[in-house]
Amino acid sequence: MKKHTAILCALMLAVSFGSFLAPSFADGGQQGTSPKVAHVPGVTENLKVWMNSKLGKPTVKEYHRKVHQNGTNCELCHGAVNPTKAPDDRNCLKCHGTREQVAQLTADLDHNPHNSPHYGIDAPCTTCHKEHQESTVYCNTCHPFKYKNFKK
Amino acid sequence: MKETEKKRSAHAGSVKSRREVLRTGALLAGGLAVGALSGCTGGENKNDLPVEKSRAPLGRWDKEYDVIVVGSGFAGMAAAIEARKTGASVLVVDKMPVFGGNSTINGGAFAVAGSPLQEKEGVKDSVDLMVQDMLKAGRGLNHMGLLKIVAAGTRGAYEFTLEHGVKFKPFLQHFGGHSVPRTLQTTISSGAGIVRPLRKSAANLGVAFRNRCKFEDFILDENDAVIGIRVKDRYEFPNEESGEFREFRAKRGVVMCSGGFSQDRRFRMMQNPRLDERVDSTNHPGATAESMQAMFGVGASPVQIDLIQLGPWSSPDEKGFGMVSQFNTIAGFPMGIMVDVRTGKRFVNELGDRKERAEAILTRQDETGKPVYPVVFCTAKGAEKAQTLKACLKYNVAWKFDTIADLAKHFGMPVEGLEEQVAMYNEAVKTGEDKQFGKPMGRAIPLDKAPFYAVRCWPKVHYTMGGVEIDTHGHVMHMRTGKPIEGLFAAGEVTGGPHGASRLGSCAVAETLVIGRIAGRNAGKRSA
């Protein structure tokens, strides 16, 4: 019920602001896309994210929006409707595969962040990957490595 | 992988044996008024009452273990394994998302007096000689009891590492300040080569691990003995608002292996006001003082807290320990020279110990107090063994030049000044004597052939020699009574004493493993 109301309200606002905001969001959307991204956010979706960020609500990464239902499905990661804790790694691994499989994806890099000499495959996903704030590479507390596919 | 723990039988720790209840009842009846009173009420049932000699109410604890180790570096892993081998149930907590602390990112160099490799290569070494070397570096401020224990324990600690799968390079290294070659290094040139095998071994033995679990304070009984710790579980470093408070019982002892405070700017400036934001640190982000402070809070005796070592070999152009440190250690300092960019002149013996060099470099400031980073450079021949040089060039923290003049211009140095200094130094190489600063010229080579490789240099806070006082059994000592604080042990960089004023390179691994094992064993053997 509340969810529906919120969505309807957002849609109405989107309609009224559409002509003014559409161009800049479209540009932003285009800049954010890459050939491998499965989901390309539309104007309405970008508008909602922008509104949520202005209201101080948690925002969800572009590449997670669809599966996270635009940030309304908190249970997927946090295991709770109104989460008070950081997500458990096991929820990341449900979609992304085992630690070994994730490490295999980046095995060709000069420095494999998912199987490092210092921590092996044991570093929790959220050591680097943050959903509601900018992500940072933990290795860069000491090393200057750059990972071009790392999404901030 | 939040917590790996062997399943324990329902009986373990949950039901008092009849013998325990009887003994408790007897103690109460025999010696205490309270016992006598409780004996008067419902006498027939007194033996069945659960009685705890503790301030803690029944059902208080979120978790119970025999031994809790705070920190997961060399000392923590050594302590956990040895405690576990006494039959104790053991938990290791670490506030960081990853295990290993500074130990897993250090160079993996381990000084051993009397190693099989020394015997094989005919190197004559002894515990006494190692003690002398460490005393000299420590300017005589080392606590002799601990120093002797450390030096005497290196061979045993080495065998301990082999037992748990650690692999070393097949040759000895001769580190600065040591009289003879005695340093072993892991095959991967990192402390991870020690920490990770030890951690795997510990887990296999049944030690439980809990990351993102930040130690907050101790829990004491009415006799001020440590009986547990208060933690923030599901803590997200460095967010101090994250996490939930929990209380973990440690029936036999708590072993603090929480490391030094090089990254704690407030606390280190308290000891040395010069170590402000202009001085970075080589340490991992979590090397802060709160665990040490908590020990002071329960009365632990502070030892030499202001003795803080800076690594003289690091670069202002990269974070942390970086890659330049290795270049300077292997190539720049022994095979080249370090010069002030304002004059092109040397200003210190590049092979002096860490304290001497770091202090000299820190004096390179302009009139406003801003650092003027000196430059270290050597020839290609000098850089032959510098494994990280290629990466330094790639990431623009080192530079290559075809002439001394080009080098001087790049860093804004007076060309004449630098060329004059190079000529003077080459003369010293030829004569074998450095009249300027007394640098040992045995390994030096002339700076006479292009190309030249150069880096900028600025010290970083590397090691805190001070900490809490411990005795030779790893007990933390009370500053007022001079006696051990019951139930509290410590090992590693969080303790003070073994290194005195300046730690000798490759001796931190030795100390952490030796004392870590001792502290863990004694915690495990302590009766509840």
XYZ file of C-alpha atoms in Angstrom:
680
model
C 0.000 0.000 0.000
C 2.663 2.539 1.067
C 4.931 1.260 -1.640
C 2.285 1.790 -4.295
C 1.573 5.298 -3.105
C 5.241 6.192 -3.174
C 5.624 4.823 -6.667
C 2.559 6.660 -7.951
C 3.760 9.870 -6.390
C 7.175 9.461 -7.982
C 5.625 8.768 -11.342
C 3.531 11.920 -11.159
C 6.575 13.969 -10.273
C 8.471 12.350 -13.103
C 5.799 13.404 -15.561
C 5.804 16.995 -14.344
C 9.588 17.300 -14.315
C 10.225 15.107 -17.317
C 10.765 17.782 -19.939
C 13.226 19.689 -17.754
C 15.298 16.826 -16.354
C 15.221 14.268 -19.132
C 18.216 15.518 -21.151
C 20.745 15.613 -18.305
C 19.677 12.282 -16.875
C 19.785 10.718 -20.287
C 23.356 11.934 -20.676
C 24.254 10.629 -17.240
C 22.685 7.333 -18.066
C 24.608 7.052 -21.290
C 27.903 7.869 -19.609
C 27.288 5.225 -17.000
C 26.564 2.409 -19.393
C 29.133 -0.031 -20.690
C 28.687 -2.786 -23.280
C 28.437 -5.495 -20.630
C 25.764 -3.906 -18.488
C 22.588 -5.951 -18.720
C 20.289 -3.246 -17.475
C 20.185 0.345 -18.728
C 18.262 2.645 -16.389
C 15.628 4.908 -17.875
C 14.728 8.501 -17.150
C 12.116 7.646 -14.551
C 14.438 5.356 -12.681
C 17.308 7.849 -12.666
C 14.946 10.532 -11.430
C 13.863 8.369 -8.514
C 17.450 7.622 -7.591
C 18.286 11.301 -7.701
C 15.304 12.123 -5.510
C 16.197 9.399 -3.026
C 19.775 10.591 -2.760
C 18.564 14.139 -2.103
C 16.264 12.839 0.607
C 19.145 10.998 2.257
C 17.778 7.587 1.420
C 20.194 4.796 0.560
C 20.917 4.600 -3.141
C 21.636 1.423 -5.038
C 24.308 0.955 -7.692
C 23.097 1.224 -11.241
C 24.014 -2.354 -12.063
C 22.085 -3.632 -9.046
C 18.904 -1.620 -9.464
C 16.822 -4.103 -11.376
C 17.614 -7.099 -9.198
C 17.213 -4.964 -6.081
C 13.894 -3.606 -7.371
C 15.276 -0.068 -7.296
C 16.396 -0.459 -3.744
C 13.078 -1.587 -2.322
C 14.117 -5.194 -1.804
C 16.372 -4.819 1.243
C 15.992 -8.460 2.201
C 18.017 -9.593 -0.783
C 21.271 -8.450 0.827
C 20.446 -7.556 4.397
C 18.030 -10.357 5.163
C 15.665 -7.865 6.781
C 12.942 -5.478 5.640
C 14.314 -2.677 7.811
C 18.016 -3.535 8.007
C 20.234 -2.285 10.805
C 23.354 -4.274 9.881
C 25.724 -4.590 6.974
C 24.965 -7.465 4.628
C 26.465 -10.872 5.146
C 28.906 -12.029 2.466
C 26.879 -15.124 1.865
C 24.155 -12.990 0.306
C 26.626 -11.582 -2.237
C 27.871 -15.055 -3.032
C 24.359 -16.374 -3.650
C 24.356 -14.474 -6.944
C 28.050 -14.084 -7.724
C 29.208 -17.629 -7.066
C 31.769 -19.052 -4.654
C 34.854 -17.156 -3.564
C 36.902 -19.422 -5.791
C 34.679 -18.639 -8.774
C 34.881 -14.902 -8.164
C 38.675 -15.161 -7.887
C 38.728 -17.009 -11.195
C 36.997 -14.085 -12.922
C 39.972 -11.831 -12.180
C 42.696 -14.471 -12.417
C 44.193 -12.877 -15.530
C 44.968 -9.559 -13.855
C 48.519 -8.692 -12.811
C 47.308 -8.474 -9.220
C 44.229 -10.526 -8.470
C 42.237 -8.613 -5.844
C 40.040 -11.627 -5.156
C 42.958 -13.940 -4.428
C 45.712 -11.778 -2.995
C 49.000 -12.864 -1.420
C 48.025 -11.175 1.846
C 44.454 -12.386 2.339
C 43.906 -15.144 -0.191
C 40.245 -15.455 -1.097
C 39.096 -14.568 2.418
C 38.587 -10.810 2.220
C 34.844 -10.092 2.665
C 33.159 -8.620 -0.434
C 32.232 -5.435 1.395
C 35.867 -4.762 2.242
C 35.930 -3.039 -1.158
C 32.454 -3.165 -2.709
C 30.016 -0.729 -1.089
C 26.433 -0.437 -2.221
C 25.245 2.794 -0.626
C 28.468 4.779 -0.840
C 31.517 4.980 -3.067
C 33.507 1.764 -3.277
C 37.244 1.787 -2.599
C 40.001 -0.713 -3.324
C 41.436 -1.879 0.007
C 44.725 -2.804 -1.745
C 45.226 0.902 -2.395
C 45.980 1.549 1.256
C 49.468 0.373 0.236
C 49.564 -0.393 -3.494
C 48.938 1.904 -6.495
C 47.210 -0.795 -8.566
C 44.374 0.380 -10.778
C 41.505 -1.897 -11.738
C 39.796 -0.480 -14.805
C 36.650 -2.575 -14.390
C 36.218 -1.683 -10.734
C 32.971 0.244 -10.379
C 32.946 2.974 -7.766
C 33.297 -17.099 7.088
C 32.181 -14.969 10.009
C 32.967 -17.680 12.507
C 34.542 -21.060 12.078
C 34.034 -23.171 15.123
C 34.102 -26.857 15.786
C 30.848 -28.185 17.103
C 31.015 -28.667 20.805
C 28.952 -31.179 22.713
C 25.884 -29.817 24.436
C 27.421 -30.806 27.732
C 30.620 -28.762 27.376
C 30.400 -25.533 29.319
C 26.671 -25.763 29.820
C 26.201 -28.023 32.836
C 28.338 -27.982 35.931
C 29.609 -31.372 36.914
C 28.403 -32.629 40.257
C 31.964 -32.434 41.528
C 32.152 -28.749 40.665
C 28.900 -28.007 42.443
C 30.034 -29.937 45.495
C 33.362 -28.126 45.593
C 31.706 -24.773 45.246
C 29.274 -25.617 48.017
C 32.107 -26.773 50.224
C 34.040 -23.571 49.646
C 31.064 -21.480 50.548
C 30.242 -23.509 53.627
C 33.837 -23.633 54.701
C 34.938 -20.062 54.340
C 32.356 -17.441 53.590
C 29.572 -15.851 55.575
C 27.466 -15.740 52.448
C 28.060 -19.427 52.081
C 27.066 -19.992 55.640
C 23.888 -18.021 55.140
C 22.951 -19.862 52.000
C 23.670 -23.055 53.907
C 20.956 -22.094 56.375
C 18.289 -21.648 53.731
C 17.084 -24.769 52.010
C 20.047 -26.762 53.209
C 19.121 -29.938 51.428
C 19.195 -28.199 48.017
C 22.311 -26.079 48.432
C 24.491 -28.399 46.371
C 22.242 -27.946 43.356
C 22.300 -24.169 43.287
C 24.370 -22.682 40.432
C 26.850 -20.388 42.133
C 29.278 -18.108 40.317
C 32.238 -16.447 41.968
C 31.824 -13.450 39.737
C 30.094 -10.136 39.439
C 28.531 -11.351 36.239
C 24.891 -12.380 36.474
C 23.902 -15.818 35.242
C 23.255 -16.032 31.545
C 25.208 -12.859 30.955
C 27.653 -13.986 28.294
C 27.006 -13.976 24.572
C 29.855 -16.450 24.037
C 32.180 -18.381 26.291
C 35.688 -19.603 25.547
C 38.667 -20.615 27.612
C 41.071 -18.240 25.875
C 40.318 -15.179 23.780
C 43.056 -13.731 21.572
C 42.640 -10.128 20.417
C 44.392 -9.616 17.073
C 45.320 -11.975 14.252
C 48.941 -11.197 13.304
C 52.068 -13.237 14.115
C 51.631 -12.953 17.881
C 47.911 -13.675 17.766
C 48.292 -16.748 15.575
C 51.185 -18.095 17.642
C 49.224 -17.528 20.860
C 46.048 -19.116 19.500
C 47.815 -22.261 18.321
C 49.717 -22.758 21.564
C 46.643 -22.073 23.691
C 44.671 -24.550 21.618
C 47.366 -27.174 22.081
C 46.855 -26.977 25.854
C 43.289 -28.141 25.255
C 41.674 -24.740 25.692
C 38.808 -23.601 23.492
C 40.104 -20.504 21.682
C 38.530 -17.521 19.923
C 40.470 -14.990 17.855
C 38.790 -11.617 17.308
C 39.916 -8.917 14.889
C 38.233 -5.574 14.241
C 39.259 -5.498 10.575
C 37.362 -7.262 7.787
C 40.579 -9.119 6.932
C 42.899 -11.060 9.212
C 46.628 -10.618 9.639
C 47.142 -7.024 10.773
C 50.540 -5.584 9.891
C 52.065 -9.061 9.959
C 50.489 -10.122 6.683
C 51.800 -7.052 4.860
C 55.331 -6.941 6.287
C 58.433 -8.181 4.490
C 58.452 -11.654 6.016
C 62.013 -11.328 7.307
C 62.737 -13.351 10.440
C 65.986 -13.173 12.433
C 66.992 -16.593 13.785
C 70.128 -17.174 15.874
C 71.393 -20.675 15.223
C 69.329 -21.663 12.205
C 70.149 -24.791 10.170
C 70.968 -22.531 7.217
C 73.592 -20.748 9.304
C 75.103 -24.087 10.253
C 75.109 -25.098 6.615
C 76.777 -21.871 5.467
C 79.274 -21.915 8.297
C 78.008 -18.739 9.931
C 79.017 -18.542 13.582
C 76.149 -17.043 15.522
C 74.797 -17.280 19.051
C 72.009 -16.120 21.299
C 74.483 -13.838 23.071
C 75.539 -12.219 19.811
C 71.921 -11.559 18.881
C 71.349 -10.057 22.329
C 74.349 -7.764 21.800
C 73.127 -6.650 18.373
C 69.656 -5.873 19.684
C 71.091 -4.055 22.715
C 73.249 -1.886 20.509
C 70.345 -0.957 18.256
C 68.159 -0.384 21.303
C 70.745 2.004 22.804
C 70.831 -0.192 25.875
C 67.200 0.545 26.783
C 65.986 -2.996 26.154
C 64.464 -4.943 29.032
C 67.063 -7.673 29.415
C 64.745 -10.393 30.662
C 62.508 -10.138 27.608
C 65.427 -9.586 25.261
C 67.116 -12.808 26.334
C 63.873 -14.770 26.089
C 63.333 -13.498 22.548
C 66.860 -14.225 21.347
C 66.881 -17.655 22.989
C 63.516 -18.531 21.474
C 64.155 -17.801 17.801
C 65.306 -21.299 16.882
C 62.251 -22.839 18.525
C 59.964 -20.313 16.848
C 61.560 -21.116 13.503
C 60.867 -24.827 13.987
C 57.313 -23.908 14.982
C 56.813 -22.117 11.654
C 58.137 -25.085 9.678
C 55.791 -27.369 11.594
C 52.870 -25.290 10.323
C 53.928 -25.178 6.700
C 55.908 -21.937 6.398
C 58.487 -21.862 3.594
C 61.653 -19.763 3.492
C 64.107 -18.802 0.778
C 67.172 -21.067 0.642
C 69.664 -18.318 1.519
C 70.526 -16.102 4.482
C 70.300 -12.344 4.418
C 72.414 -9.827 6.275
C 70.218 -7.023 7.575
C 71.524 -3.687 8.817
C 72.623 -3.688 12.448
C 73.191 -7.451 12.618
C 76.765 -8.655 13.121
C 76.301 -11.719 10.934
C 73.833 -12.969 8.336
C 70.942 -14.444 10.329
C 67.787 -13.278 8.597
C 65.490 -15.729 6.842
C 62.773 -14.527 4.523
C 59.606 -16.214 3.304
C 59.593 -17.336 -0.310
C 56.932 -14.748 -1.150
C 58.850 -11.905 0.599
C 55.849 -11.175 2.777
C 54.720 -11.902 6.299
C 51.639 -13.412 4.672
C 53.907 -16.393 4.066
C 53.883 -16.912 7.848
C 50.473 -15.613 8.933
C 48.373 -17.493 6.433
C 49.842 -20.959 7.129
C 49.548 -20.310 10.866
C 45.960 -19.192 10.510
C 45.079 -22.228 8.451
C 46.719 -24.449 11.053
C 44.864 -22.725 13.859
C 41.527 -23.190 12.104
C 42.305 -26.859 11.509
C 43.068 -27.278 15.205
C 39.657 -25.872 16.041
C 40.369 -22.230 16.833
C 37.327 -20.018 16.173
C 37.786 -16.779 14.219
C 35.604 -13.691 14.296
C 36.392 -10.747 12.040
C 34.728 -7.337 12.226
C 34.670 -7.887 15.956
C 36.259 -4.928 17.686
C 37.636 -5.278 21.199
C 36.230 -2.450 23.349
C 37.125 -3.139 26.971
C 37.845 -5.755 29.606
C 35.368 -7.259 32.009
C 36.724 -7.747 35.511
C 35.571 -9.758 38.470
C 35.429 -8.406 42.031
C 39.141 -9.136 42.449
C 39.953 -7.116 39.330
C 40.937 -10.229 37.429
C 40.141 -10.223 33.723
C 37.298 -12.653 33.034
C 36.180 -11.499 29.606
C 35.974 -8.794 26.993
C 33.347 -6.444 25.680
C 33.286 -6.184 21.880
C 31.418 -4.523 19.053
C 30.331 -7.345 16.808
C 29.582 -6.738 13.116
C 31.741 -3.649 13.347
C 32.596 -1.829 10.110
C 36.031 -0.212 10.433
C 36.378 2.792 10.748
C 32.702 3.560 11.435
C 32.557 3.911 15.219
C 28.757 3.946 15.175
C 28.565 0.485 13.653
C 28.427 -2.813 15.469
C 26.536 -4.215 18.430
C 27.925 -4.651 21.916
C 28.539 -8.198 23.070
C 30.252 -9.731 26.057
C 32.524 -12.731 25.627
C 33.712 -14.797 28.556
C 37.352 -15.897 28.729
C 37.554 -18.524 31.443
C 41.322 -18.882 31.483
C 42.717 -15.731 29.943
C 42.705 -12.942 27.407
C 45.811 -12.559 25.231
C 46.214 -9.084 23.746
C 48.036 -9.247 20.415
C 46.528 -6.066 19.017
C 49.691 -4.505 17.585
C 51.119 -0.992 17.704
C 49.674 2.473 17.157
C 51.556 3.919 14.180
C 48.302 4.951 12.494
C 46.892 6.637 15.597
C 47.861 10.232 14.939
C 46.377 11.637 18.135
C 48.090 9.116 20.389
C 51.454 9.154 18.641
C 51.562 12.966 18.669
C 50.945 12.756 22.398
C 54.300 10.986 22.622
C 56.099 12.900 19.867
C 54.434 16.109 18.623
C 56.465 16.023 15.413
C 54.607 12.963 14.164
C 51.776 15.019 12.737
C 49.952 14.788 9.412
C 53.177 15.463 7.514
C 54.383 12.013 8.539
C 52.454 9.117 7.025
C 52.628 5.524 8.242
C 53.658 2.237 6.668
C 51.061 0.382 8.710
C 47.674 -1.086 7.880
C 44.790 1.299 8.674
C 43.782 -0.455 11.894
C 47.071 0.050 13.772
C 45.565 2.234 16.492
C 45.996 2.553 20.241
C 42.615 1.765 21.791
C 43.466 -1.771 22.901
C 46.694 -0.633 24.522
C 44.792 2.189 26.185
C 42.253 -0.279 27.554
C 45.084 -2.200 29.197
C 46.343 1.010 30.771
C 42.770 1.504 31.927
C 42.893 -1.694 34.003
C 46.253 -0.723 35.453
C 48.839 -2.088 33.025
C 52.258 -0.530 33.379
C 53.354 1.608 30.395
C 56.826 1.004 28.979
C 58.714 3.396 26.673
C 55.591 4.617 24.862
C 57.419 7.530 23.261
C 59.958 5.335 21.470
C 58.506 5.367 17.976
C 60.459 4.131 14.988
C 60.171 5.682 11.570
C 61.058 3.812 8.424
C 63.655 6.024 6.720
C 63.252 4.362 3.329
C 59.705 5.206 2.309
C 58.386 7.519 -0.389
C 56.019 10.499 -0.128
C 54.787 9.604 -3.620
C 53.013 6.404 -2.601
C 50.920 5.202 0.314
C 52.016 2.954 3.133
C 55.129 0.849 2.879
C 54.918 0.956 -0.916
C 57.561 -0.282 -3.340
C 60.215 2.416 -2.972
C 61.088 1.114 0.501
C 62.498 -2.052 -0.989
C 64.401 -0.158 -3.689
C 66.022 2.095 -1.094
C 66.883 -0.769 1.233
C 68.462 -2.939 -1.466
C 69.826 -0.358 -3.901
C 69.481 3.343 -3.122
C 71.004 3.473 0.348
C 73.809 0.891 0.024
C 74.661 1.474 -3.649
C 73.784 5.144 -4.082
C 73.436 8.401 -2.190
C 70.707 10.572 -0.720
C 70.895 14.315 -1.338
C 69.080 17.478 -0.327
C 67.439 18.929 -3.443
C 68.262 22.487 -2.389
C 72.006 21.887 -2.457
C 72.671 18.544 -4.151
C 74.602 17.529 -1.039
C 74.457 14.451 1.177
C 73.524 14.985 4.804
C 73.680 11.588 6.564
C 75.252 8.129 6.435
C 72.777 6.277 4.211
C 73.500 3.037 6.105
C 73.092 4.387 9.610
C 70.341 2.778 11.622
C 66.694 3.686 11.131
C 66.558 6.217 13.925
C 69.646 8.097 12.789
C 68.528 8.272 9.176
C 64.901 9.127 9.846
C 65.800 11.975 12.164
C 68.224 13.424 9.626
C 65.663 13.247 6.824
C 62.989 14.912 8.969
C 65.244 17.948 9.356
C 64.837 18.609 5.608
C 62.163 21.283 5.910
C 61.777 24.766 4.520
C 61.395 27.876 6.675
C 57.629 27.302 6.907
C 58.061 23.736 8.163
C 57.029 22.165 4.897
C 58.916 18.976 3.977
C 61.631 19.258 1.335
C 61.849 15.672 0.142
C 65.412 14.439 -0.436
C 66.284 12.333 -3.461
C 67.972 8.927 -3.400
C 69.602 7.604 -6.547
C 71.971 4.946 -7.834
C 73.157 3.397 -11.092
C 71.601 0.522 -13.003
C 74.269 -1.786 -11.631
C 73.415 -0.676 -8.103
C 69.733 -1.371 -8.771
C 70.315 -4.874 -10.122
C 68.744 -6.634 -7.152
C 65.941 -4.143 -6.541
C 62.940 -6.299 -7.404
C 60.416 -3.482 -7.186
C 62.221 -0.993 -9.453
C 60.253 -1.972 -12.545
C 56.968 -1.418 -10.726
C 58.259 1.849 -9.225
C 58.959 3.178 -12.720
C 55.600 1.953 -13.985
C 53.658 3.704 -11.233
C 55.763 6.887 -11.402
C 57.324 6.726 -7.970
C 60.812 6.268 -9.457
C 62.463 7.985 -12.412
C 65.187 7.097 -14.890
C 67.820 9.570 -16.137
C 70.656 9.437 -18.656
C 72.838 12.082 -17.021
C 73.440 13.526 -13.586
C 72.473 16.921 -15.006
C 69.097 15.619 -16.194
C 68.474 14.151 -12.762
C 69.376 17.434 -11.084
C 67.109 19.464 -13.351
C 64.143 17.151 -12.864
C 64.217 17.646 -9.090
C 65.228 21.296 -9.212
C 68.718 20.715 -7.822
C 71.761 22.865 -8.597
C 73.675 20.868 -11.224
C 77.106 22.002 -10.030
C 76.332 21.092 -6.432
C 75.202 17.605 -7.335
C 78.070 16.887 -9.723
C 80.537 18.034 -7.092
C 78.924 15.721 -4.527
C 78.987 12.773 -6.925
C 82.682 13.327 -7.615
C 83.403 13.495 -3.879
C 81.451 10.315 -3.255
C 83.169 8.455 -6.089
C 86.503 9.404 -4.528
C 85.300 7.948 -1.218
C 84.334 4.726 -2.990
C 87.807 4.533 -4.479
C 89.610 5.131 -1.182
C 87.167 2.976 0.791
C 86.579 5.698 3.359
C 83.667 8.130 3.654
C 85.103 11.160 5.420
C 81.812 13.029 5.214
C 79.556 10.720 7.216
C 81.381 7.480 7.889
C 79.263 5.307 5.613
C 80.543 1.710 5.377
C 81.914 1.530 1.837
C 82.210 -2.241 1.546
C 79.230 -2.560 -0.788
C 79.393 0.896 -2.367
C 80.008 1.340 -6.089
C 80.827 4.546 -7.985
C 78.066 6.666 -9.511
C 79.826 6.804 -12.826
C 77.641 5.194 -15.452
C 74.186 5.995 -16.817
C 71.354 5.264 -16.502
C 70.532 6.542 -13.016
C 67.407 5.635 -11.041
C 66.053 8.128 -8.513
C 63.265 8.265 -5.933
C 62.050 10.797 -3.397
C 62.300 9.899 0.254
C 60.436 10.739 3.459
C 60.137 8.685 6.663
C 56.906 7.055 7.773
C 55.889 5.876 11.210
C 56.734 2.197 11.160
C 56.952 0.610 14.591
C 56.070 1.557 18.151
C 58.676 0.023 20.469
C 56.721 0.895 23.601
C 53.624 -0.715 25.017
C 52.483 -2.484 28.157
C 54.854 -4.186 30.551
C 54.872 -7.973 30.489
C 56.921 -10.465 32.451
C 58.805 -13.317 30.817
C 55.661 -15.478 30.942
C 53.611 -13.025 28.917
C 51.625 -11.738 31.916
C 50.632 -8.080 31.802
C 51.984 -6.317 34.893
C 50.090 -3.874 37.090
C 51.804 -0.517 37.451
C 50.930 -0.075 41.130
C 51.334 -3.550 42.546
C 54.137 -4.742 40.278
C 52.264 -8.032 40.024
C 50.555 -9.711 37.065
C 47.001 -8.666 36.274
C 45.169 -11.970 36.654
C 43.864 -13.401 33.412
C 45.581 -10.813 31.200
C 48.425 -11.691 28.831
C 49.988 -9.814 25.928
C 52.491 -10.319 23.141
C 53.867 -8.532 20.108
C 54.026 -4.862 19.204
C 51.422 -3.921 21.828
C 54.036 -4.719 24.506
C 57.121 -2.728 25.414
C 60.633 -3.648 26.435
C 62.357 -6.115 24.107
C 63.546 -3.598 21.497
C 64.550 -0.579 23.542
C 65.029 2.664 21.618
C 65.188 1.252 18.108
C 64.020 -2.096 16.792
C 66.474 -4.058 14.707
C 65.183 -5.116 11.290
C 63.700 -8.635 11.132
C 63.453 -8.875 14.930
C 59.744 -8.059 15.136
C 58.818 -11.402 13.600
C 61.130 -13.105 16.084
C 59.640 -11.320 19.076
C 56.003 -11.777 18.104
C 56.367 -15.492 17.484
C 58.469 -16.210 20.576
C 56.432 -14.226 23.089
C 53.154 -15.024 21.344
C 53.770 -18.720 21.883
C 54.728 -18.184 25.514
C 51.712 -15.995 26.280
C 49.295 -18.344 24.532
C 50.654 -21.407 26.284
C 50.459 -19.773 29.697
C 46.954 -18.452 29.110
C 45.845 -21.931 28.089
C 47.407 -23.511 31.151
C 45.943 -21.076 33.649
C 43.249 -22.629 35.783
C 39.797 -21.122 35.479
